[in-house]
Each structure stands twice: as structure tokens, then as C-alpha cells.
XYZ file of C-alpha atoms in Angstrom:
233
model
C -100.932 -11.430 -83.050
C -97.868 -11.576 -85.281
C -95.092 -9.053 -84.803
C -94.350 -6.538 -87.544
C -91.043 -5.605 -89.114
C -90.267 -3.082 -86.363
C -89.983 -6.005 -83.923
C -87.517 -7.990 -86.045
C -84.426 -6.268 -84.645
C -84.343 -8.471 -81.550
C -84.554 -11.746 -83.459
C -81.720 -14.243 -83.629
C -79.463 -13.364 -86.612
C -80.081 -16.801 -88.142
C -83.806 -16.061 -88.251
C -83.192 -12.660 -89.814
C -81.280 -14.384 -92.618
C -84.538 -16.040 -93.672
C -85.334 -12.683 -95.279
C -82.632 -13.491 -97.863
C -83.975 -16.935 -98.834
C -84.737 -17.151 -102.599
C -88.314 -16.355 -103.546
C -90.955 -19.034 -103.376
C -89.056 -21.489 -101.175
C -90.825 -23.827 -98.759
C -89.314 -23.873 -95.256
C -89.788 -26.974 -93.124
C -90.461 -26.953 -89.397
C -90.742 -29.592 -86.691
C -91.339 -29.697 -82.954
C -90.910 -32.022 -79.996
C -94.406 -30.866 -79.003
C -96.154 -31.855 -82.273
C -95.184 -35.308 -83.519
C -96.458 -37.899 -85.975
C -97.798 -39.996 -83.079
C -99.255 -37.008 -81.187
C -99.943 -34.330 -83.845
C -101.418 -31.796 -81.427
C -99.615 -29.408 -79.098
C -100.972 -27.472 -76.128
C -99.851 -24.676 -73.811
C -97.068 -23.577 -76.156
C -95.145 -25.155 -79.036
C -91.400 -24.723 -79.473
C -90.748 -24.692 -83.219
C -87.522 -25.715 -84.959
C -86.971 -24.357 -88.477
C -84.667 -26.733 -90.322
C -83.216 -24.001 -92.545
C -81.739 -22.195 -89.520
C -81.247 -25.087 -87.096
C -77.452 -25.074 -87.280
C -76.959 -21.334 -87.300
C -79.263 -20.289 -84.510
C -77.612 -18.791 -81.445
C -79.694 -20.783 -78.955
C -80.115 -24.425 -80.064
C -83.248 -24.921 -77.978
C -85.733 -23.669 -80.616
C -86.315 -20.926 -83.188
C -89.833 -19.673 -82.413
C -92.558 -20.452 -79.888
C -96.255 -20.576 -80.744
C -98.306 -19.258 -77.813
C -101.937 -18.242 -77.240
C -102.897 -14.559 -77.592
C -102.123 -12.524 -74.505
C -99.325 -14.795 -73.309
C -97.603 -13.029 -70.380
C -94.124 -13.802 -71.727
C -93.828 -10.982 -74.275
C -90.829 -12.411 -76.129
C -89.753 -11.330 -79.613
C -89.547 -15.007 -80.625
C -93.187 -15.680 -79.683
C -95.825 -16.152 -82.383
C -99.326 -15.644 -80.983
C -102.259 -17.527 -82.470
C -105.528 -19.000 -81.211
C -105.643 -22.752 -80.519
C -107.930 -24.428 -83.037
C -108.978 -27.567 -81.132
C -109.903 -28.749 -77.656
C -107.821 -31.816 -76.852
C -109.412 -34.458 -74.622
C -106.482 -36.258 -72.992
C -106.543 -39.506 -71.022
C -103.259 -40.163 -69.236
C -101.701 -42.615 -66.832
C -99.360 -41.671 -64.035
C -96.243 -43.593 -63.072
C -94.534 -41.885 -60.180
C -94.132 -38.254 -61.221
C -94.455 -39.050 -64.931
C -97.705 -38.912 -66.888
C -98.037 -40.616 -70.258
C -100.807 -39.957 -72.755
C -103.003 -43.001 -73.318
C -105.638 -41.448 -75.564
C -106.025 -38.100 -77.360
C -109.299 -36.966 -78.932
C -109.304 -33.528 -80.629
C -112.490 -31.604 -81.377
C -112.991 -28.093 -82.809
C -112.843 -25.413 -80.110
C -116.071 -25.431 -78.107
C -117.306 -28.603 -79.812
C -118.292 -31.968 -78.401
C -116.740 -35.379 -78.839
C -118.432 -37.477 -81.474
C -120.151 -40.670 -80.354
C -117.277 -43.017 -81.200
C -114.578 -40.930 -79.492
C -116.802 -40.315 -76.480
C -117.486 -44.029 -76.138
C -113.763 -44.850 -76.429
C -112.847 -42.266 -73.832
C -115.488 -43.366 -71.330
C -114.629 -47.033 -71.825
C -110.938 -46.377 -71.202
C -111.621 -44.394 -68.035
C -114.098 -47.001 -66.774
C -111.602 -49.812 -67.374
C -108.916 -48.128 -65.263
C -110.102 -45.719 -62.531
C -106.478 -44.675 -61.935
C -106.321 -42.915 -65.295
C -106.552 -39.122 -65.385
C -108.569 -36.975 -67.769
C -108.185 -33.378 -68.918
C -109.411 -31.060 -71.680
C -106.897 -28.473 -72.918
C -106.907 -25.944 -75.807
C -104.437 -27.117 -78.449
C -103.067 -26.459 -81.925
C -103.038 -28.770 -84.912
C -100.023 -28.760 -87.206
C -102.052 -26.798 -89.756
C -102.706 -24.043 -87.204
C -98.989 -23.861 -86.418
C -98.103 -23.753 -90.117
C -100.618 -20.961 -90.721
C -99.207 -18.959 -87.794
C -95.659 -19.338 -89.125
C -96.745 -18.225 -92.595
C -98.276 -15.081 -91.081
C -95.160 -14.494 -88.986
C -92.711 -14.588 -91.894
C -94.974 -12.360 -94.015
C -95.540 -9.710 -91.360
C -92.264 -9.793 -89.420
C -89.753 -10.423 -92.211
C -91.832 -9.073 -95.102
C -91.682 -12.348 -97.050
C -95.236 -13.483 -97.895
C -93.809 -15.522 -100.787
C -92.138 -17.974 -98.383
C -94.269 -20.785 -96.983
C -93.817 -23.277 -94.168
C -94.455 -27.017 -94.201
C -94.442 -29.446 -91.257
C -91.881 -32.264 -91.434
C -93.535 -34.955 -89.327
C -90.530 -37.262 -89.712
C -88.007 -34.822 -88.219
C -86.890 -34.728 -84.602
C -86.440 -35.188 -81.803
C -84.492 -31.975 -81.352
C -80.805 -32.050 -80.378
C -81.679 -30.834 -76.883
C -84.334 -33.531 -76.417
C -81.933 -36.247 -77.599
C -79.200 -34.980 -75.311
C -81.426 -34.916 -72.246
C -82.915 -38.344 -72.987
C -79.449 -39.874 -73.345
C -78.248 -38.251 -70.143
C -81.235 -39.641 -68.276
C -80.419 -43.136 -69.554
C -76.720 -42.790 -68.698
C -77.346 -41.415 -65.222
C -80.104 -43.717 -63.952
C -77.845 -45.264 -61.310
C -75.754 -42.189 -60.523
C -76.157 -39.507 -57.823
C -79.216 -37.253 -57.946
C -80.121 -33.795 -56.670
C -83.321 -32.143 -55.486
C -84.912 -30.323 -58.437
C -87.368 -28.231 -56.463
C -90.178 -30.045 -58.307
C -92.158 -32.434 -56.075
C -91.250 -36.044 -56.833
C -88.424 -35.162 -59.252
C -84.693 -35.500 -58.697
C -82.028 -34.419 -61.198
C -79.293 -36.856 -62.230
C -75.677 -35.766 -61.883
C -74.992 -35.583 -65.635
C -78.136 -33.571 -66.291
C -77.245 -31.144 -63.506
C -73.786 -30.634 -65.052
C -75.406 -29.778 -68.381
C -77.930 -27.412 -66.804
C -75.074 -25.506 -65.188
C -73.086 -25.376 -68.438
C -75.725 -24.300 -70.970
C -77.200 -20.774 -71.281
C -79.661 -19.868 -68.536
C -82.597 -19.617 -70.970
C -81.923 -23.152 -72.226
C -81.639 -24.493 -68.680
C -84.949 -22.841 -67.816
C -86.548 -24.466 -70.865
C -85.314 -27.906 -69.788
C -86.643 -27.432 -66.254
C -89.967 -26.226 -67.620
C -90.202 -29.344 -69.800
C -89.421 -31.551 -66.795
C -92.099 -29.762 -64.777
C -94.622 -30.319 -67.580
C -93.921 -34.045 -67.648
C -94.214 -34.229 -63.873
C -97.479 -32.310 -63.701
C -99.261 -33.745 -66.741
C -101.461 -32.063 -69.380
C -102.954 -29.398 -67.109
C -99.521 -27.911 -66.431
C -99.241 -26.425 -69.944
C -102.801 -25.095 -70.098
C -101.791 -21.784 -68.579
């Protein structure tokens, strides 16, 4: 479901200014959740629109792609069906899980022989690896959802979106990553997430930024700690 023009009033002013972009322009988007190395996102995808990146009130993201029926009925949500099932093999190091192998298939489909053999061989070689199947979006599904959003919500079907796979990470992601590096040996605080403590510098930032941005950072930390299943809500 894409919101109609009646819902546009609650949007960030920078997003509303997209309605004044000259006809026929192509708008580029990127995401920390959909990258050149891992071009599939699951659970939800926070989208940055480069045209409005500097003017947006909250620097965390511009729009969020979510599955239909998402309980968070936010004006900045763009609902669309995932188009693939993502088979994920991951390894766990402490509270952190890192993707080792990703194999996408059309929703409800089966892995082809080669991908199935690769997945089984990887799991057999290391019994400590985890495995999960989650509904996910390809970049083309995200682009299609954004095209529908700008046509229906802002009344601009002439504007089109294109994924910039070379962009990112986002300013927030870079800031958090640098703070983690800088604070490795500093004091830490209980995060409320099992196995995760928050470094002093990160805690200072969480207390200083808007509450919605701090919640987004904590949600991202929780996702990393819990692995792929945590975003398949």
C-alpha cells in the first residue's frame, strides 16, 4: 500500500519539496540495508534519497520500505510485498552475526541445485554456522515501491527512482562505526540487550540525538545482535 496525497501533510518538508523537482528527473536512492555486496534487504529497508539528504529534518533516513500490514503505521513508511525468500547462512562471534552466504529465490520457490549444494556444503563444513530463510526485497522491488510512492503520494508519476549501489554508508552509520572504533577501550554501559554493552561515546550520542534516531540506532544494534531472524517480524 502506498499512501495518497491526503497523507502527504505529515511528511518531512524536504520530502514534500520533491513535488517541485523539474519534470522527468531521475532521483537516486541508497540504503545501508541494500548494498552492492549484499543487494537484498529484509524486515524493513531504511531508504536515503540523495536529492533530500542534506535538507531532511531527521538525518537517519527519508523513507522506510516495510511489508504490508506493518504495525508501525508511520507516514514515512512505504508498504510493498517482499519479492524473494533469502536463504542466509551466518556465523556468530559473541553477540554479532555476520552473513557468510546469501541465496535469494523467488517467493515460495526452491533453491536451484547449485545454490542448494553450496549452502549444504557450507553448513556441513562448519556445524557452528546458523541458517535462516527470511522474506526480502531486491533493489528492483524497492525502486518500484518508491516509484509508486512518489506517483501516488506526491502526484509525480513523471519522476523515477534509481538505486545508487556505490553510495553510502549513511552519515549515521559512519558516525556510529567511528564511535565504536574510538571507544573500544573506554567505559561501557548495559544496553538492555543480552550480550551487548554500549561504549561511552555512543551513549553520549544516543542521549544527544532525537529520540527517534536513538531508537533507530538501538534497533540496528539489536538486529546485529540477534541475527537475520530478528528483522523477519
